[in-house]
mmCIF file of C-alpha atoms in Angstrom:
data_model
loop_
_atom_site.group_PDB
_atom_site.id
_atom_site.type_symbol
_atom_site.label_atom_id
_atom_site.label_comp_id
_atom_site.label_asym_id
_atom_site.label_seq_id
_atom_site.Cartn_x
_atom_site.Cartn_y
_atom_site.Cartn_z
ATOM 1 C CA MET A 1491 113.949 114.334 67.361
ATOM 2 C CA ASP A 1492 110.406 114.912 67.732
ATOM 3 C CA ILE A 1493 108.907 113.705 70.699
ATOM 4 C CA ARG A 1494 105.534 112.661 69.066
ATOM 5 C CA LEU A 1495 108.034 110.364 66.611
ATOM 6 C CA VAL A 1496 109.107 108.702 69.869
ATOM 7 C CA LYS A 1497 106.003 108.443 71.471
ATOM 8 C CA GLU A 1498 104.274 106.829 68.892
ATOM 9 C CA LYS A 1499 107.018 104.177 68.549
ATOM 10 C CA LEU A 1500 106.434 103.368 71.980
ATOM 11 C CA TRP A 1501 102.900 102.533 71.681
ATOM 12 C CA ILE A 1502 103.493 99.141 70.771
ATOM 13 C CA ASN A 1503 105.585 98.912 73.914
ATOM 14 C CA TYR A 1504 102.650 100.241 75.782
ATOM 15 C CA ILE A 1505 100.263 97.913 74.535
ATOM 16 C CA LEU A 1506 102.295 94.812 74.672
ATOM 17 C CA GLN A 1507 104.252 95.704 78.147
ATOM 18 C CA SER A 1508 100.172 96.085 79.660
ATOM 19 C CA LEU A 1509 99.058 93.067 77.770
ATOM 20 C CA LEU A 1510 101.725 91.218 79.822
ATOM 21 C CA ALA A 1511 101.615 92.374 82.556
ATOM 22 C CA THR A 1512 97.798 90.887 82.613
ATOM 23 C CA VAL A 1513 98.860 87.925 81.441
ATOM 24 C CA THR A 1514 101.058 87.373 84.134
ATOM 25 C CA ILE A 1515 98.864 88.398 86.568
ATOM 26 C CA PHE A 1516 96.695 85.886 85.699
ATOM 27 C CA ILE A 1517 98.233 83.101 85.696
ATOM 28 C CA VAL A 1518 99.870 83.854 89.050
ATOM 29 C CA LEU A 1519 96.230 84.083 90.135
ATOM 30 C CA LEU A 1520 94.707 80.948 88.119
ATOM 31 C CA PHE A 1521 97.265 78.690 89.318
ATOM 32 C CA LEU A 1522 97.833 80.416 92.876
ATOM 33 C CA LYS A 1523 93.978 80.992 93.531
ATOM 34 C CA LEU A 1524 93.409 84.345 95.198
ATOM 35 C CA ALA A 1525 94.405 85.555 98.551
ATOM 36 C CA THR A 1526 92.970 88.400 99.801
ATOM 37 C CA PRO A 1527 92.371 91.382 98.364
ATOM 38 C CA VAL A 1528 95.303 93.388 100.038
ATOM 39 C CA ILE A 1529 97.856 91.007 99.096
ATOM 40 C CA VAL A 1530 96.855 90.501 95.486
ATOM 41 C CA ALA A 1531 97.028 94.522 94.894
ATOM 42 C CA ALA A 1532 100.784 94.009 95.818
ATOM 43 C CA LEU A 1533 100.732 92.071 93.058
ATOM 44 C CA GLY A 1534 98.948 94.427 91.285
ATOM 45 C CA ALA A 1535 101.691 97.020 91.895
ATOM 46 C CA THR A 1536 104.719 94.809 91.614
ATOM 47 C CA ALA A 1537 103.212 94.110 87.854
ATOM 48 C CA PHE A 1538 103.112 98.058 87.041
ATOM 49 C CA VAL A 1539 106.410 98.463 88.584
ATOM 50 C CA VAL A 1540 108.208 95.376 87.032
ATOM 51 C CA PHE A 1541 106.349 96.084 83.350
ATOM 52 C CA ALA A 1542 105.896 99.743 83.014
ATOM 53 C CA MET A 1543 108.746 100.880 84.393
ATOM 54 C CA PRO A 1544 111.305 97.717 83.911
ATOM 55 C CA LYS A 1545 114.872 99.401 83.772
ATOM 56 C CA ASN A 1546 113.814 100.899 87.070
ATOM 57 C CA ILE A 1547 116.032 99.704 90.287
ATOM 58 C CA THR A 1548 112.867 98.779 92.046
ATOM 59 C CA ALA A 1549 111.986 96.488 89.041
ATOM 60 C CA GLN A 1550 115.001 94.657 89.403
ATOM 61 C CA PRO A 1551 114.717 91.152 90.851
ATOM 62 C CA ARG A 1552 116.694 92.227 94.021
ATOM 63 C CA ASN A 1553 114.273 94.518 94.768
ATOM 64 C CA VAL A 1554 110.920 92.625 93.652
ATOM 65 C CA ILE A 1555 111.758 89.795 95.472
ATOM 66 C CA GLY A 1556 113.948 91.122 98.659
ATOM 67 C CA GLY A 1557 110.972 93.744 99.028
ATOM 68 C CA HIS A 1558 108.046 91.492 99.235
ATOM 69 C CA MET A 1559 110.695 89.121 101.359
ATOM 70 C CA VAL A 1560 110.901 92.208 103.834
ATOM 71 C CA GLY A 1561 107.058 92.695 103.789
ATOM 72 C CA VAL A 1562 106.741 89.211 104.317
ATOM 73 C CA ILE A 1563 108.856 88.706 107.425
ATOM 74 C CA SER A 1564 107.811 92.158 108.757
ATOM 75 C CA GLY A 1565 104.534 91.834 108.526
ATOM 76 C CA GLY A 1566 104.338 88.221 109.006
ATOM 77 C CA LEU A 1567 106.119 88.975 112.324
ATOM 78 C CA CYS A 1568 103.451 91.739 113.486
ATOM 79 C CA ALA A 1569 100.669 89.408 112.185
ATOM 80 C CA LEU A 1570 101.969 86.999 114.491
ATOM 81 C CA ILE A 1571 102.743 88.894 117.457
ATOM 82 C CA PHE A 1572 99.268 90.590 117.137
ATOM 83 C CA ILE A 1573 97.669 87.079 116.793
ATOM 84 C CA PHE A 1574 99.255 85.584 119.907
ATOM 85 C CA PHE A 1575 99.085 88.783 122.424
ATOM 86 C CA GLY A 1576 96.655 90.847 120.429
ATOM 87 C CA ASP A 1577 93.333 89.848 122.434
ATOM 88 C CA ASN A 1578 91.409 91.054 119.221
ATOM 89 C CA SER A 1579 92.465 94.940 120.024
ATOM 90 C CA ASP A 1580 91.485 97.225 117.420
ATOM 91 C CA PHE A 1581 94.294 99.634 118.648
ATOM 92 C CA LEU A 1582 96.441 97.085 119.284
ATOM 93 C CA HIS A 1583 95.934 95.912 115.550
ATOM 94 C CA LEU A 1584 96.628 99.451 114.290
ATOM 95 C CA ILE A 1585 99.850 99.539 116.061
ATOM 96 C CA ALA A 1586 100.763 96.084 114.372
ATOM 97 C CA ALA A 1587 100.039 97.166 110.937
ATOM 98 C CA SER A 1588 101.251 100.407 111.414
ATOM 99 C CA VAL A 1589 105.255 98.861 112.717
ATOM 100 C CA SER A 1590 104.964 96.407 109.944
ATOM 101 C CA VAL A 1591 105.060 99.258 107.189
ATOM 102 C CA GLY A 1592 107.638 101.161 109.336
ATOM 103 C CA ALA A 1593 109.987 98.166 109.731
ATOM 104 C CA ALA A 1594 109.704 97.111 105.907
ATOM 105 C CA ILE A 1595 110.783 100.479 104.870
ATOM 106 C CA PHE A 1596 113.398 100.417 107.360
ATOM 107 C CA ILE A 1597 114.696 97.513 106.522
ATOM 108 C CA MET A 1598 114.205 97.536 102.815
ATOM 109 C CA VAL A 1599 116.232 101.260 102.534
ATOM 110 C CA VAL A 1600 119.008 99.249 104.688
ATOM 111 C CA THR A 1601 119.137 96.106 102.764
ATOM 112 C CA ASP A 1602 118.939 97.990 99.090
ATOM 113 C CA THR A 1603 115.804 96.069 98.201
ATOM 114 C CA GLU A 1604 113.131 98.666 98.042
ATOM 115 C CA HIS A 1605 110.391 97.780 95.977
ATOM 116 C CA PRO A 1606 107.051 99.514 97.212
ATOM 117 C CA PRO A 1607 104.648 97.353 96.499
ATOM 118 C CA GLY A 1608 106.980 95.249 99.538
ATOM 119 C CA CYS A 1609 105.359 97.802 102.173
ATOM 120 C CA SER A 1610 101.611 96.600 100.794
ATOM 121 C CA THR A 1611 102.608 93.163 101.365
ATOM 122 C CA ALA A 1612 103.570 93.453 105.298
ATOM 123 C CA LEU A 1613 100.341 95.702 105.545
ATOM 124 C CA GLY A 1614 98.093 92.985 103.706
ATOM 125 C CA LEU A 1615 99.493 90.420 106.152
ATOM 126 C CA VAL A 1616 98.942 92.231 109.152
ATOM 127 C CA VAL A 1617 95.222 93.301 108.277
ATOM 128 C CA HIS A 1618 94.323 89.893 106.499
ATOM 129 C CA ALA A 1619 95.895 87.550 108.321
ATOM 130 C CA LYS A 1620 93.950 86.006 111.549
ATOM 131 C CA ILE A 1621 95.406 82.450 112.159
ATOM 132 C CA VAL A 1622 99.074 81.190 112.124
ATOM 133 C CA SER A 1623 98.192 79.127 108.903
ATOM 134 C CA GLN A 1624 96.917 82.104 106.711
ATOM 135 C CA VAL A 1625 100.126 84.001 107.796
ATOM 136 C CA ILE A 1626 102.021 80.989 106.047
ATOM 137 C CA TYR A 1627 99.783 80.700 103.249
ATOM 138 C CA TYR A 1628 99.688 84.214 102.148
ATOM 139 C CA SER A 1629 103.284 84.700 102.952
ATOM 140 C CA ILE A 1630 104.257 81.734 100.299
ATOM 141 C CA PHE A 1631 101.950 83.499 98.162
ATOM 142 C CA ILE A 1632 103.377 86.402 97.574
ATOM 143 C CA MET A 1633 106.986 84.815 97.593
ATOM 144 C CA ILE A 1634 105.880 82.679 94.877
ATOM 145 C CA SER A 1635 103.976 85.430 92.850
ATOM 146 C CA ALA A 1636 107.141 87.413 93.196
ATOM 147 C CA THR A 1637 108.879 85.182 91.698
ATOM 148 C CA ILE A 1638 107.047 84.221 88.829
ATOM 149 C CA ILE A 1639 106.569 87.870 88.104
ATOM 150 C CA THR A 1640 110.574 88.347 87.952
ATOM 151 C CA MET A 1641 110.920 85.142 85.776
ATOM 152 C CA VAL A 1642 108.657 86.444 82.993
ATOM 153 C CA LYS A 1643 110.650 89.965 83.361
ATOM 154 C CA HIS A 1644 113.755 88.198 82.908
ATOM 155 C CA VAL A 1645 112.962 86.304 80.097
ATOM 156 C CA LEU A 1646 111.617 89.231 78.143
ATOM 157 C CA ASP A 1647 114.076 91.941 79.622
ATOM 158 C CA PRO A 1648 115.797 92.520 76.329
ATOM 159 C CA GLN A 1649 112.136 93.472 74.388
ATOM 160 C CA LEU A 1650 110.818 96.020 77.693
ATOM 161 C CA LYS A 1651 110.991 99.583 77.779
ATOM 162 C CA ASP A 1652 110.517 102.349 80.636
ATOM 163 C CA LEU A 1653 106.780 103.368 79.457
ATOM 164 C CA VAL A 1654 107.281 106.112 82.167
#
């Protein structure tokens, strides 16, 4: 089969799935308000994985929700430790941020919940959460958002195709 014909048939999927990602992120941001740029960036990366590579293992519900949950736990714990014991030290903040990413990678691999944007969640929590209430708010925001994105994908999954 001519590769050009295959690509031409996928153009409709390129357009529709990109629009689907756009609308889904818009709805998430509209209802949940904006958190921080880093947390929102993690959602953008999740939207790419879910809507551009829907058949990939990292786009499956276990991985999307599980990966962000691992990021929330790892990043949340590192953020809380820094908040309570960091004394506003830039060096300790860097250590906490680095440990959150390394721990998230390790836990995702061990639990079979690999979802690369989950590391952005961990990093974003440590970098931007300055008080306990922010850790809680950002964690809830990201988990609700990951769930919404996963639900949209689940409903439309039969029509979605891998674009990359």
